[in-house]
Each structure stands twice: as structure tokens, then as C-alpha cells.
């Protein structure tokens, strides 16, 4: 009797994958597929996309997972098509139709006036079909059981909203917004303002912070490569830190830093750009990323998140 083939050991893989998530997969399902293809030990995503949505989903592997939190707080940009006149139970195409109303008579002027009301700081009530938790249970579990619970409105910011197309009953928008914005709710609220109801017909995320969909790879791109070529798709561990100023340490300073010691900027003659609050730190000779540091009281370099490879 032949022995069962041994499983390949999962190897340390470090870096960032900009994934163009397809429709029909949850963010976690997409992560699992990418992780399996790269045979990676540790991975995480930087905020979810609804299964029906497509677009930019940054995935972090290995040491890069330490910096995933920064993208959770980043601004996002979406392109969405709103179907006026039909409300659904989920606010998108996955729910059941709950009401219908003729929207063919709505004019471009009415649409533009409605959109203008949602630019800037607004209050938004999170949807029942979301992963937000109440008493330790996600809201979508209550929704599936037919229970609606009270939700507090949250203050969000719509930085910019551009009308890309209006072909009644559809309108297509590009929305740049703060973290925590639900585009499904925005579409529903626009429909309510127009007096006809609405739901999202499509949703695509095109930007997260400084990251662009044009740099993303698809699951097919990853699955059509072998492991070594698959890793070449990954961006380096410090890819998510590009907006932070860089500080380079001597060998002695680097050792002290990696042991968690704080360094005096003035005493050690370390240059940090004025007003910097957080920096990325490298070893001067090897140019290796050591981690990130916080600038305390404008004069101390305090280790924040350290790279262990």
C-alpha cells in the first residue's frame, strides 16, 4: 500500500498582494485562495469587500500583516452603478425586491441636486447586512433571522462624488470617501432623496489610500504561475509604508532599536523630517526594513512595529 503524498510545508512568504477581487467571492475566500496558491503560512486582508463587489483588495503576507491596520483607516474610491426605482432587502443585487416605483421621469437636474446633499461630512446608519457586531454577533446574522436592531448613525465624509453617467433608471458614480462608508447605504439614501428608492447594481473599488486598481493582479494571474513566479507578484513588505518618511540607522543604532530601545534624535544625530509622527526605519548598510517608529515629544525615536525576519 503506497503512502499518501506528503503535504508541502507552508513557507514564510512576506509581502503585499494587490488583488482585483472577482464578484461572487467573499474577501476571506479570496484570501484563502491566494494564500493556498502561494503556500503561505500567515496572511490577512486589509478590510472587506462585499461578495457581489469587485476591485482592489490588498492582501498582506508574513511580516507585512503588521502594517495592514494602516489601510483600514485609509480613504477609499469606488465606482458604482445605482439602480433607481427598486429597493432590495440588502441594498444590492443579492437581496429580495421589497418595493418598486417608476424612476423613468427623474431628470438630470434632480439627480445632481440630490447628489450635492451627500458631499462632505454626513451621518450614515450602518446597514443590517454588515459585519458590525451587536452583543458579539454580526448584524447580518440578525438580518438573516428577520430581526432588525437599532444602529447608531456614524459620521463619515464623502470627499468627492462624480456623476459618470445617467441613463434612467441607472446612474453611475465615482465616490471618494472616508473609512467606514457603506456605498450600499449611500445608494439607498440617494434613492430616498429622489423619492423612488434604489439599490446598488454594481460596485467596484478602484483605490485604497495611495494604492490603485491598475497595479492589481487577478486570482487567475496568481493561479497560472508556479510558486516562485507567484511570489514575484508580491510587493515588498514596506510597500504600505511609502507615505511615511524614512530613517536610516547605523549598525549600533539598529541593534538597539531592534531590542526595543528608544533613541534620542538629538544625541544620536538622527534626522527626522519636521512634524513627522511616524517613520519607517531601515538599517543604513543593508537597506533592510527594521520596522516603524513613533516620534515622541518631537525628540525621541520609539520602536513601534518591528520586522522579525
PDB file of C-alpha atoms in Angstrom:
ATOM      1  CA  UNK A   1       0.000   0.000   0.000  1.00  0.00           C
ATOM      2  CA  UNK A   2       1.577   3.283  -1.102  1.00  0.00           C
ATOM      3  CA  UNK A   3       1.898   6.096   1.392  1.00  0.00           C
ATOM      4  CA  UNK A   4      -0.250   9.189   0.970  1.00  0.00           C
ATOM      5  CA  UNK A   5       1.643  12.046  -0.668  1.00  0.00           C
ATOM      6  CA  UNK A   6       3.088  14.422   1.881  1.00  0.00           C
ATOM      7  CA  UNK A   7       1.761  17.934   2.025  1.00  0.00           C
ATOM      8  CA  UNK A   8       4.131  20.727   1.059  1.00  0.00           C
ATOM      9  CA  UNK A   9       5.212  22.630   4.168  1.00  0.00           C
ATOM     10  CA  UNK A  10       3.985  26.211   4.269  1.00  0.00           C
ATOM     11  CA  UNK A  11       6.917  28.539   3.859  1.00  0.00           C
ATOM     12  CA  UNK A  12       7.436  32.083   5.098  1.00  0.00           C
ATOM     13  CA  UNK A  13       6.153  34.443   2.418  1.00  0.00           C
ATOM     14  CA  UNK A  14       6.408  38.181   3.074  1.00  0.00           C
ATOM     15  CA  UNK A  15       4.879  40.975   1.037  1.00  0.00           C
ATOM     16  CA  UNK A  16       1.725  42.652  -0.225  1.00  0.00           C
ATOM     17  CA  UNK A  17      -0.555  41.417  -2.981  1.00  0.00           C
ATOM     18  CA  UNK A  18      -2.877  43.910  -4.678  1.00  0.00           C
ATOM     19  CA  UNK A  19      -5.747  41.671  -5.681  1.00  0.00           C
ATOM     20  CA  UNK A  20      -8.522  42.531  -8.105  1.00  0.00           C
ATOM     21  CA  UNK A  21     -11.240  40.567  -6.327  1.00  0.00           C
ATOM     22  CA  UNK A  22     -13.867  38.979  -8.589  1.00  0.00           C
ATOM     23  CA  UNK A  23     -17.592  39.074  -7.919  1.00  0.00           C
ATOM     24  CA  UNK A  24     -19.088  36.125  -6.057  1.00  0.00           C
ATOM     25  CA  UNK A  25     -16.243  35.595  -3.585  1.00  0.00           C
ATOM     26  CA  UNK A  26     -16.052  36.904  -0.041  1.00  0.00           C
ATOM     27  CA  UNK A  27     -12.850  38.707   0.906  1.00  0.00           C
ATOM     28  CA  UNK A  28     -11.886  35.775   3.114  1.00  0.00           C
ATOM     29  CA  UNK A  29     -12.486  33.242   0.325  1.00  0.00           C
ATOM     30  CA  UNK A  30     -10.260  35.294  -1.978  1.00  0.00           C
ATOM     31  CA  UNK A  31      -7.577  35.437   0.721  1.00  0.00           C
ATOM     32  CA  UNK A  32      -7.694  31.671   1.247  1.00  0.00           C
ATOM     33  CA  UNK A  33      -7.261  31.015  -2.477  1.00  0.00           C
ATOM     34  CA  UNK A  34      -4.296  33.378  -2.764  1.00  0.00           C
ATOM     35  CA  UNK A  35      -2.714  32.013   0.422  1.00  0.00           C
ATOM     36  CA  UNK A  36      -3.061  28.444  -0.823  1.00  0.00           C
ATOM     37  CA  UNK A  37      -1.552  29.283  -4.207  1.00  0.00           C
ATOM     38  CA  UNK A  38       1.444  30.987  -2.607  1.00  0.00           C
ATOM     39  CA  UNK A  39       1.654  28.236   0.041  1.00  0.00           C
ATOM     40  CA  UNK A  40       1.980  30.981   2.648  1.00  0.00           C
ATOM     41  CA  UNK A  41       1.869  30.477   6.427  1.00  0.00           C
ATOM     42  CA  UNK A  42       0.442  33.815   7.541  1.00  0.00           C
ATOM     43  CA  UNK A  43      -1.898  36.153   5.694  1.00  0.00           C
ATOM     44  CA  UNK A  44      -4.609  38.733   6.225  1.00  0.00           C
ATOM     45  CA  UNK A  45      -6.672  41.253   4.280  1.00  0.00           C
ATOM     46  CA  UNK A  46      -6.975  44.964   4.910  1.00  0.00           C
ATOM     47  CA  UNK A  47     -10.729  45.381   5.091  1.00  0.00           C
ATOM     48  CA  UNK A  48     -13.536  43.523   3.378  1.00  0.00           C
ATOM     49  CA  UNK A  49     -15.368  43.881   0.090  1.00  0.00           C
ATOM     50  CA  UNK A  50     -18.915  42.544  -0.241  1.00  0.00           C
ATOM     51  CA  UNK A  51     -19.128  39.278  -2.228  1.00  0.00           C
ATOM     52  CA  UNK A  52     -21.036  40.967  -5.063  1.00  0.00           C
ATOM     53  CA  UNK A  53     -18.407  43.749  -5.296  1.00  0.00           C
ATOM     54  CA  UNK A  54     -15.199  43.645  -7.318  1.00  0.00           C
ATOM     55  CA  UNK A  55     -11.958  45.540  -7.199  1.00  0.00           C
ATOM     56  CA  UNK A  56      -8.944  46.382  -5.097  1.00  0.00           C
ATOM     57  CA  UNK A  57      -8.380  44.142  -2.075  1.00  0.00           C
ATOM     58  CA  UNK A  58      -4.844  44.466  -0.639  1.00  0.00           C
ATOM     59  CA  UNK A  59      -3.675  41.194   0.945  1.00  0.00           C
ATOM     60  CA  UNK A  60      -0.745  41.039   3.366  1.00  0.00           C
ATOM     61  CA  UNK A  61       1.534  38.042   3.878  1.00  0.00           C
ATOM     62  CA  UNK A  62       4.017  37.300   6.660  1.00  0.00           C
ATOM     63  CA  UNK A  63       5.611  40.373   8.222  1.00  0.00           C
ATOM     64  CA  UNK A  64       3.539  42.696   6.026  1.00  0.00           C
ATOM     65  CA  UNK A  65       0.463  41.790   8.121  1.00  0.00           C
ATOM     66  CA  UNK A  66       1.894  44.032  10.872  1.00  0.00           C
ATOM     67  CA  UNK A  67       1.089  47.066   8.739  1.00  0.00           C
ATOM     68  CA  UNK A  68      -2.361  46.040   7.481  1.00  0.00           C
ATOM     69  CA  UNK A  69      -4.124  48.209  10.071  1.00  0.00           C
ATOM     70  CA  UNK A  70      -2.936  51.368   8.334  1.00  0.00           C
ATOM     71  CA  UNK A  71      -5.053  50.600   5.263  1.00  0.00           C
ATOM     72  CA  UNK A  72      -8.177  50.012   7.363  1.00  0.00           C
ATOM     73  CA  UNK A  73      -8.056  53.727   8.174  1.00  0.00           C
ATOM     74  CA  UNK A  74      -7.326  54.856   4.608  1.00  0.00           C
ATOM     75  CA  UNK A  75      -9.708  56.701   2.303  1.00  0.00           C
ATOM     76  CA  UNK A  76     -11.297  54.630  -0.473  1.00  0.00           C
ATOM     77  CA  UNK A  77     -12.560  55.284  -4.007  1.00  0.00           C
ATOM     78  CA  UNK A  78     -15.377  53.318  -5.635  1.00  0.00           C
ATOM     79  CA  UNK A  79     -17.233  53.235  -8.926  1.00  0.00           C
ATOM     80  CA  UNK A  80     -20.836  52.153  -8.563  1.00  0.00           C
ATOM     81  CA  UNK A  81     -23.996  51.908 -10.641  1.00  0.00           C
ATOM     82  CA  UNK A  82     -27.206  52.692  -8.759  1.00  0.00           C
ATOM     83  CA  UNK A  83     -30.495  51.266  -9.993  1.00  0.00           C
ATOM     84  CA  UNK A  84     -33.241  53.768  -9.202  1.00  0.00           C
ATOM     85  CA  UNK A  85     -36.823  52.701  -8.536  1.00  0.00           C
ATOM     86  CA  UNK A  86     -36.174  49.330  -6.883  1.00  0.00           C
ATOM     87  CA  UNK A  87     -35.356  48.735  -3.215  1.00  0.00           C
ATOM     88  CA  UNK A  88     -33.948  45.380  -2.071  1.00  0.00           C
ATOM     89  CA  UNK A  89     -33.587  43.804   1.355  1.00  0.00           C
ATOM     90  CA  UNK A  90     -29.781  44.069   1.232  1.00  0.00           C
ATOM     91  CA  UNK A  91     -29.342  47.291  -0.731  1.00  0.00           C
ATOM     92  CA  UNK A  92     -27.687  45.418  -3.596  1.00  0.00           C
ATOM     93  CA  UNK A  93     -28.454  42.736  -6.202  1.00  0.00           C
ATOM     94  CA  UNK A  94     -28.193  39.869  -3.707  1.00  0.00           C
ATOM     95  CA  UNK A  95     -31.343  40.783  -1.778  1.00  0.00           C
ATOM     96  CA  UNK A  96     -35.025  40.333  -2.483  1.00  0.00           C
ATOM     97  CA  UNK A  97     -37.048  43.147  -4.054  1.00  0.00           C
ATOM     98  CA  UNK A  98     -39.074  44.905  -1.345  1.00  0.00           C
ATOM     99  CA  UNK A  99     -40.566  47.770  -3.380  1.00  0.00           C
ATOM    100  CA  UNK A 100     -40.743  49.103  -6.948  1.00  0.00           C
ATOM    101  CA  UNK A 101     -41.505  52.562  -8.243  1.00  0.00           C
ATOM    102  CA  UNK A 102     -41.244  54.210 -11.650  1.00  0.00           C
ATOM    103  CA  UNK A 103     -38.000  56.201 -11.922  1.00  0.00           C
ATOM    104  CA  UNK A 104     -38.007  56.970 -15.650  1.00  0.00           C
ATOM    105  CA  UNK A 105     -39.266  60.536 -15.099  1.00  0.00           C
ATOM    106  CA  UNK A 106     -36.380  61.623 -12.872  1.00  0.00           C
ATOM    107  CA  UNK A 107     -34.345  64.373 -14.503  1.00  0.00           C
ATOM    108  CA  UNK A 108     -30.621  65.034 -14.604  1.00  0.00           C
ATOM    109  CA  UNK A 109     -31.146  68.255 -12.649  1.00  0.00           C
ATOM    110  CA  UNK A 110     -32.930  66.336  -9.875  1.00  0.00           C
ATOM    111  CA  UNK A 111     -30.106  63.786  -9.731  1.00  0.00           C
ATOM    112  CA  UNK A 112     -27.416  66.477  -9.489  1.00  0.00           C
ATOM    113  CA  UNK A 113     -29.335  68.275  -6.749  1.00  0.00           C
ATOM    114  CA  UNK A 114     -29.725  65.034  -4.781  1.00  0.00           C
ATOM    115  CA  UNK A 115     -26.047  64.115  -5.092  1.00  0.00           C
ATOM    116  CA  UNK A 116     -24.926  67.518  -3.834  1.00  0.00           C
ATOM    117  CA  UNK A 117     -26.613  66.796  -0.498  1.00  0.00           C
ATOM    118  CA  UNK A 118     -24.248  63.900   0.205  1.00  0.00           C
ATOM    119  CA  UNK A 119     -20.868  65.585  -0.367  1.00  0.00           C
ATOM    120  CA  UNK A 120     -18.937  66.492   2.782  1.00  0.00           C
ATOM    121  CA  UNK A 121     -19.478  65.240   6.335  1.00  0.00           C
ATOM    122  CA  UNK A 122     -22.733  63.302   6.679  1.00  0.00           C
ATOM    123  CA  UNK A 123     -24.297  60.883   9.153  1.00  0.00           C
ATOM    124  CA  UNK A 124     -24.885  57.350   7.891  1.00  0.00           C
ATOM    125  CA  UNK A 125     -26.708  54.484   9.589  1.00  0.00           C
ATOM    126  CA  UNK A 126     -24.850  51.166   9.028  1.00  0.00           C
ATOM    127  CA  UNK A 127     -26.901  48.503   7.195  1.00  0.00           C
ATOM    128  CA  UNK A 128     -28.275  45.401   8.871  1.00  0.00           C
ATOM    129  CA  UNK A 129     -26.439  43.284   6.292  1.00  0.00           C
ATOM    130  CA  UNK A 130     -22.971  44.148   7.609  1.00  0.00           C
ATOM    131  CA  UNK A 131     -20.253  42.587   9.755  1.00  0.00           C
ATOM    132  CA  UNK A 132     -20.647  45.123  12.554  1.00  0.00           C
ATOM    133  CA  UNK A 133     -21.339  43.354  15.827  1.00  0.00           C
ATOM    134  CA  UNK A 134     -24.073  43.743  18.431  1.00  0.00           C
ATOM    135  CA  UNK A 135     -23.654  41.683  21.628  1.00  0.00           C
ATOM    136  CA  UNK A 136     -20.870  39.732  19.955  1.00  0.00           C
ATOM    137  CA  UNK A 137     -22.946  38.729  16.925  1.00  0.00           C
ATOM    138  CA  UNK A 138     -22.625  40.222  13.402  1.00  0.00           C
ATOM    139  CA  UNK A 139     -25.602  42.303  12.289  1.00  0.00           C
ATOM    140  CA  UNK A 140     -26.079  40.122   9.204  1.00  0.00           C
ATOM    141  CA  UNK A 141     -26.954  37.174  11.464  1.00  0.00           C
ATOM    142  CA  UNK A 142     -29.807  39.188  12.981  1.00  0.00           C
ATOM    143  CA  UNK A 143     -30.869  40.226   9.474  1.00  0.00           C
ATOM    144  CA  UNK A 144     -30.959  36.621   8.262  1.00  0.00           C
ATOM    145  CA  UNK A 145     -33.187  35.765  11.220  1.00  0.00           C
ATOM    146  CA  UNK A 146     -35.550  38.587  10.279  1.00  0.00           C
ATOM    147  CA  UNK A 147     -34.562  40.722  13.261  1.00  0.00           C
ATOM    148  CA  UNK A 148     -33.745  44.402  12.905  1.00  0.00           C
ATOM    149  CA  UNK A 149     -31.774  46.041  15.700  1.00  0.00           C
ATOM    150  CA  UNK A 150     -31.229  49.730  16.337  1.00  0.00           C
ATOM    151  CA  UNK A 151     -27.997  51.160  14.934  1.00  0.00           C
ATOM    152  CA  UNK A 152     -26.414  54.478  15.750  1.00  0.00           C
ATOM    153  CA  UNK A 153     -25.582  56.810  12.875  1.00  0.00           C
ATOM    154  CA  UNK A 154     -21.880  57.304  12.169  1.00  0.00           C
ATOM    155  CA  UNK A 155     -20.174  60.442  10.906  1.00  0.00           C
ATOM    156  CA  UNK A 156     -18.420  59.790   7.582  1.00  0.00           C
ATOM    157  CA  UNK A 157     -17.003  62.020   4.847  1.00  0.00           C
ATOM    158  CA  UNK A 158     -17.755  61.919   1.136  1.00  0.00           C
ATOM    159  CA  UNK A 159     -14.730  63.779  -0.235  1.00  0.00           C
ATOM    160  CA  UNK A 160     -15.937  63.797  -3.814  1.00  0.00           C
ATOM    161  CA  UNK A 161     -18.798  62.330  -5.858  1.00  0.00           C
ATOM    162  CA  UNK A 162     -18.722  62.473  -9.661  1.00  0.00           C
ATOM    163  CA  UNK A 163     -21.660  61.558 -11.861  1.00  0.00           C
ATOM    164  CA  UNK A 164     -20.117  59.453 -14.627  1.00  0.00           C
ATOM    165  CA  UNK A 165     -23.328  58.561 -16.436  1.00  0.00           C
ATOM    166  CA  UNK A 166     -27.099  58.951 -16.126  1.00  0.00           C
ATOM    167  CA  UNK A 167     -29.244  56.652 -18.243  1.00  0.00           C
ATOM    168  CA  UNK A 168     -32.560  56.312 -16.374  1.00  0.00           C
ATOM    169  CA  UNK A 169     -33.135  54.285 -14.292  1.00  0.00           C
ATOM    170  CA  UNK A 170     -29.357  53.852 -13.825  1.00  0.00           C
ATOM    171  CA  UNK A 171     -26.807  56.355 -12.604  1.00  0.00           C
ATOM    172  CA  UNK A 172     -23.081  55.662 -12.366  1.00  0.00           C
ATOM    173  CA  UNK A 173     -20.914  57.381  -9.766  1.00  0.00           C
ATOM    174  CA  UNK A 174     -17.307  57.667  -8.691  1.00  0.00           C
ATOM    175  CA  UNK A 175     -17.175  58.145  -4.922  1.00  0.00           C
ATOM    176  CA  UNK A 176     -14.136  59.088  -2.838  1.00  0.00           C
ATOM    177  CA  UNK A 177     -14.870  58.626   0.852  1.00  0.00           C
ATOM    178  CA  UNK A 178     -13.546  58.091   4.353  1.00  0.00           C
ATOM    179  CA  UNK A 179     -13.220  54.765   6.136  1.00  0.00           C
ATOM    180  CA  UNK A 180     -16.453  53.235   7.386  1.00  0.00           C
ATOM    181  CA  UNK A 181     -18.549  54.444   4.444  1.00  0.00           C
ATOM    182  CA  UNK A 182     -21.169  51.995   3.152  1.00  0.00           C
ATOM    183  CA  UNK A 183     -21.741  52.635  -0.546  1.00  0.00           C
ATOM    184  CA  UNK A 184     -24.863  50.446  -0.412  1.00  0.00           C
ATOM    185  CA  UNK A 185     -26.391  52.798   2.144  1.00  0.00           C
ATOM    186  CA  UNK A 186     -25.312  55.809   0.094  1.00  0.00           C
ATOM    187  CA  UNK A 187     -27.121  54.380  -2.950  1.00  0.00           C
ATOM    188  CA  UNK A 188     -30.251  53.717  -0.894  1.00  0.00           C
ATOM    189  CA  UNK A 189     -30.174  57.203   0.628  1.00  0.00           C
ATOM    190  CA  UNK A 190     -29.829  58.806  -2.815  1.00  0.00           C
ATOM    191  CA  UNK A 191     -32.891  56.823  -3.932  1.00  0.00           C
ATOM    192  CA  UNK A 192     -34.839  58.003  -0.895  1.00  0.00           C
ATOM    193  CA  UNK A 193     -33.869  61.618  -1.594  1.00  0.00           C
ATOM    194  CA  UNK A 194     -35.153  61.225  -5.163  1.00  0.00           C
ATOM    195  CA  UNK A 195     -38.364  59.705  -3.801  1.00  0.00           C
ATOM    196  CA  UNK A 196     -38.115  56.437  -5.702  1.00  0.00           C
ATOM    197  CA  UNK A 197     -35.831  54.136  -3.686  1.00  0.00           C
ATOM    198  CA  UNK A 198     -32.713  52.464  -5.112  1.00  0.00           C
ATOM    199  CA  UNK A 199     -30.166  49.682  -4.753  1.00  0.00           C
ATOM    200  CA  UNK A 200     -26.629  49.077  -5.996  1.00  0.00           C
ATOM    201  CA  UNK A 201     -26.473  47.328  -9.350  1.00  0.00           C
ATOM    202  CA  UNK A 202     -22.665  47.084  -9.292  1.00  0.00           C
ATOM    203  CA  UNK A 203     -19.768  48.145  -7.069  1.00  0.00           C
ATOM    204  CA  UNK A 204     -16.044  48.286  -7.795  1.00  0.00           C
ATOM    205  CA  UNK A 205     -13.285  49.584  -5.518  1.00  0.00           C
ATOM    206  CA  UNK A 206     -10.575  51.331  -7.519  1.00  0.00           C
ATOM    207  CA  UNK A 207      -8.369  52.898  -4.846  1.00  0.00           C
ATOM    208  CA  UNK A 208      -7.324  52.314  -1.225  1.00  0.00           C
ATOM    209  CA  UNK A 209      -5.167  55.091   0.191  1.00  0.00           C
ATOM    210  CA  UNK A 210      -2.404  55.532  -2.398  1.00  0.00           C
ATOM    211  CA  UNK A 211      -2.942  52.075  -3.937  1.00  0.00           C
ATOM    212  CA  UNK A 212      -4.542  51.818  -7.395  1.00  0.00           C
ATOM    213  CA  UNK A 213      -6.530  49.061  -9.111  1.00  0.00           C
ATOM    214  CA  UNK A 214      -4.296  49.469 -12.190  1.00  0.00           C
ATOM    215  CA  UNK A 215      -1.474  47.783 -10.225  1.00  0.00           C
ATOM    216  CA  UNK A 216      -3.609  44.818  -9.114  1.00  0.00           C
ATOM    217  CA  UNK A 217      -3.416  41.157 -10.162  1.00  0.00           C
ATOM    218  CA  UNK A 218      -6.309  38.746 -10.575  1.00  0.00           C
ATOM    219  CA  UNK A 219      -6.662  35.311  -8.987  1.00  0.00           C
ATOM    220  CA  UNK A 220      -6.128  33.854 -12.454  1.00  0.00           C
ATOM    221  CA  UNK A 221      -2.795  35.697 -12.682  1.00  0.00           C
ATOM    222  CA  UNK A 222      -1.710  34.032  -9.429  1.00  0.00           C
ATOM    223  CA  UNK A 223      -3.084  30.570 -10.152  1.00  0.00           C
ATOM    224  CA  UNK A 224      -1.474  30.426 -13.592  1.00  0.00           C
ATOM    225  CA  UNK A 225       2.016  30.850 -12.131  1.00  0.00           C
ATOM    226  CA  UNK A 226       4.217  28.495 -10.169  1.00  0.00           C
ATOM    227  CA  UNK A 227       5.085  29.415  -6.590  1.00  0.00           C
ATOM    228  CA  UNK A 228       8.314  31.265  -7.377  1.00  0.00           C
ATOM    229  CA  UNK A 229       6.677  33.384 -10.070  1.00  0.00           C
ATOM    230  CA  UNK A 230       3.641  33.838  -7.843  1.00  0.00           C
ATOM    231  CA  UNK A 231       5.842  35.432  -5.206  1.00  0.00           C
ATOM    232  CA  UNK A 232       7.186  37.851  -7.827  1.00  0.00           C
ATOM    233  CA  UNK A 233       3.680  39.362  -7.988  1.00  0.00           C
ATOM    234  CA  UNK A 234       4.078  40.447  -4.370  1.00  0.00           C
ATOM    235  CA  UNK A 235       5.057  43.986  -3.487  1.00  0.00           C
ATOM    236  CA  UNK A 236       7.752  44.357  -0.774  1.00  0.00           C
ATOM    237  CA  UNK A 237       6.874  44.418   2.927  1.00  0.00           C
ATOM    238  CA  UNK A 238       7.400  48.198   3.115  1.00  0.00           C
ATOM    239  CA  UNK A 239       5.023  48.846   0.211  1.00  0.00           C
ATOM    240  CA  UNK A 240       2.254  50.004   2.556  1.00  0.00           C
ATOM    241  CA  UNK A 241       4.618  52.424   4.308  1.00  0.00           C
ATOM    242  CA  UNK A 242       5.621  54.548   1.330  1.00  0.00           C
ATOM    243  CA  UNK A 243       3.877  57.667   2.659  1.00  0.00           C
ATOM    244  CA  UNK A 244       5.970  57.664   5.869  1.00  0.00           C
ATOM    245  CA  UNK A 245       9.393  59.408   5.969  1.00  0.00           C
ATOM    246  CA  UNK A 246      12.390  57.073   6.091  1.00  0.00           C
ATOM    247  CA  UNK A 247      15.095  56.985   8.790  1.00  0.00           C
ATOM    248  CA  UNK A 248      18.346  55.053   8.330  1.00  0.00           C
ATOM    249  CA  UNK A 249      20.233  53.715  11.353  1.00  0.00           C
ATOM    250  CA  UNK A 250      23.855  52.728  11.823  1.00  0.00           C
ATOM    251  CA  UNK A 251      24.613  49.141  12.811  1.00  0.00           C
ATOM    252  CA  UNK A 252      24.859  50.051  16.505  1.00  0.00           C
ATOM    253  CA  UNK A 253      21.653  52.094  16.453  1.00  0.00           C
ATOM    254  CA  UNK A 254      19.872  49.340  14.520  1.00  0.00           C
ATOM    255  CA  UNK A 255      20.760  46.730  17.158  1.00  0.00           C
ATOM    256  CA  UNK A 256      19.499  48.955  19.962  1.00  0.00           C
ATOM    257  CA  UNK A 257      16.344  49.764  18.013  1.00  0.00           C
ATOM    258  CA  UNK A 258      15.616  46.071  17.379  1.00  0.00           C
ATOM    259  CA  UNK A 259      15.938  45.434  21.116  1.00  0.00           C
ATOM    260  CA  UNK A 260      13.146  47.938  21.711  1.00  0.00           C
ATOM    261  CA  UNK A 261      15.346  50.790  22.895  1.00  0.00           C
ATOM    262  CA  UNK A 262      14.333  54.388  22.315  1.00  0.00           C
ATOM    263  CA  UNK A 263      16.846  56.642  20.604  1.00  0.00           C
ATOM    264  CA  UNK A 264      17.347  60.351  21.238  1.00  0.00           C
ATOM    265  CA  UNK A 265      17.225  62.151  17.896  1.00  0.00           C
ATOM    266  CA  UNK A 266      19.490  64.970  19.054  1.00  0.00           C
ATOM    267  CA  UNK A 267      22.019  62.876  20.975  1.00  0.00           C
ATOM    268  CA  UNK A 268      22.341  60.215  18.254  1.00  0.00           C
ATOM    269  CA  UNK A 269      22.275  62.869  15.482  1.00  0.00           C
ATOM    270  CA  UNK A 270      19.324  61.262  13.703  1.00  0.00           C
ATOM    271  CA  UNK A 271      17.487  63.341  11.125  1.00  0.00           C
ATOM    272  CA  UNK A 272      13.695  63.145  11.027  1.00  0.00           C
ATOM    273  CA  UNK A 273      11.560  65.475   8.880  1.00  0.00           C
ATOM    274  CA  UNK A 274       9.877  68.189  10.906  1.00  0.00           C
ATOM    275  CA  UNK A 275       6.329  67.368  12.075  1.00  0.00           C
ATOM    276  CA  UNK A 276       6.772  63.644  11.332  1.00  0.00           C
ATOM    277  CA  UNK A 277       4.782  61.475  13.748  1.00  0.00           C
ATOM    278  CA  UNK A 278       5.616  58.041  12.377  1.00  0.00           C
ATOM    279  CA  UNK A 279       8.536  56.847  10.244  1.00  0.00           C
ATOM    280  CA  UNK A 280       9.800  53.697   8.543  1.00  0.00           C
ATOM    281  CA  UNK A 281      13.194  52.593   9.786  1.00  0.00           C
ATOM    282  CA  UNK A 282      15.988  50.918   7.791  1.00  0.00           C
ATOM    283  CA  UNK A 283      19.471  49.628   8.504  1.00  0.00           C
ATOM    284  CA  UNK A 284      21.862  52.022   6.744  1.00  0.00           C
ATOM    285  CA  UNK A 285      24.279  49.413   5.349  1.00  0.00           C
ATOM    286  CA  UNK A 286      21.916  46.620   4.272  1.00  0.00           C
ATOM    287  CA  UNK A 287      18.931  48.922   3.495  1.00  0.00           C
ATOM    288  CA  UNK A 288      16.802  46.301   5.247  1.00  0.00           C
ATOM    289  CA  UNK A 289      13.471  47.391   6.721  1.00  0.00           C
ATOM    290  CA  UNK A 290      13.606  47.167  10.517  1.00  0.00           C
ATOM    291  CA  UNK A 291      10.051  48.331  11.198  1.00  0.00           C
ATOM    292  CA  UNK A 292       8.245  51.518  12.075  1.00  0.00           C
ATOM    293  CA  UNK A 293       8.799  54.031  14.850  1.00  0.00           C
ATOM    294  CA  UNK A 294       6.851  56.817  16.516  1.00  0.00           C
ATOM    295  CA  UNK A 295       8.357  60.241  17.167  1.00  0.00           C
ATOM    296  CA  UNK A 296       7.691  61.039  20.824  1.00  0.00           C
ATOM    297  CA  UNK A 297       7.731  64.669  22.008  1.00  0.00           C
ATOM    298  CA  UNK A 298       9.486  65.606  18.769  1.00  0.00           C
ATOM    299  CA  UNK A 299      12.818  64.290  20.068  1.00  0.00           C
ATOM    300  CA  UNK A 300      12.674  60.509  20.627  1.00  0.00           C
ATOM    301  CA  UNK A 301      12.556  57.637  18.118  1.00  0.00           C
ATOM    302  CA  UNK A 302      10.378  54.985  19.790  1.00  0.00           C
ATOM    303  CA  UNK A 303      10.104  51.476  18.230  1.00  0.00           C
ATOM    304  CA  UNK A 304       6.554  50.750  17.055  1.00  0.00           C
ATOM    305  CA  UNK A 305       6.258  47.587  14.949  1.00  0.00           C
ATOM    306  CA  UNK A 306       9.408  45.573  14.322  1.00  0.00           C
ATOM    307  CA  UNK A 307      10.226  43.198  11.474  1.00  0.00           C
ATOM    308  CA  UNK A 308      11.409  39.833  12.805  1.00  0.00           C
ATOM    309  CA  UNK A 309      12.924  38.357   9.625  1.00  0.00           C
TER     310      UNK A 309
END
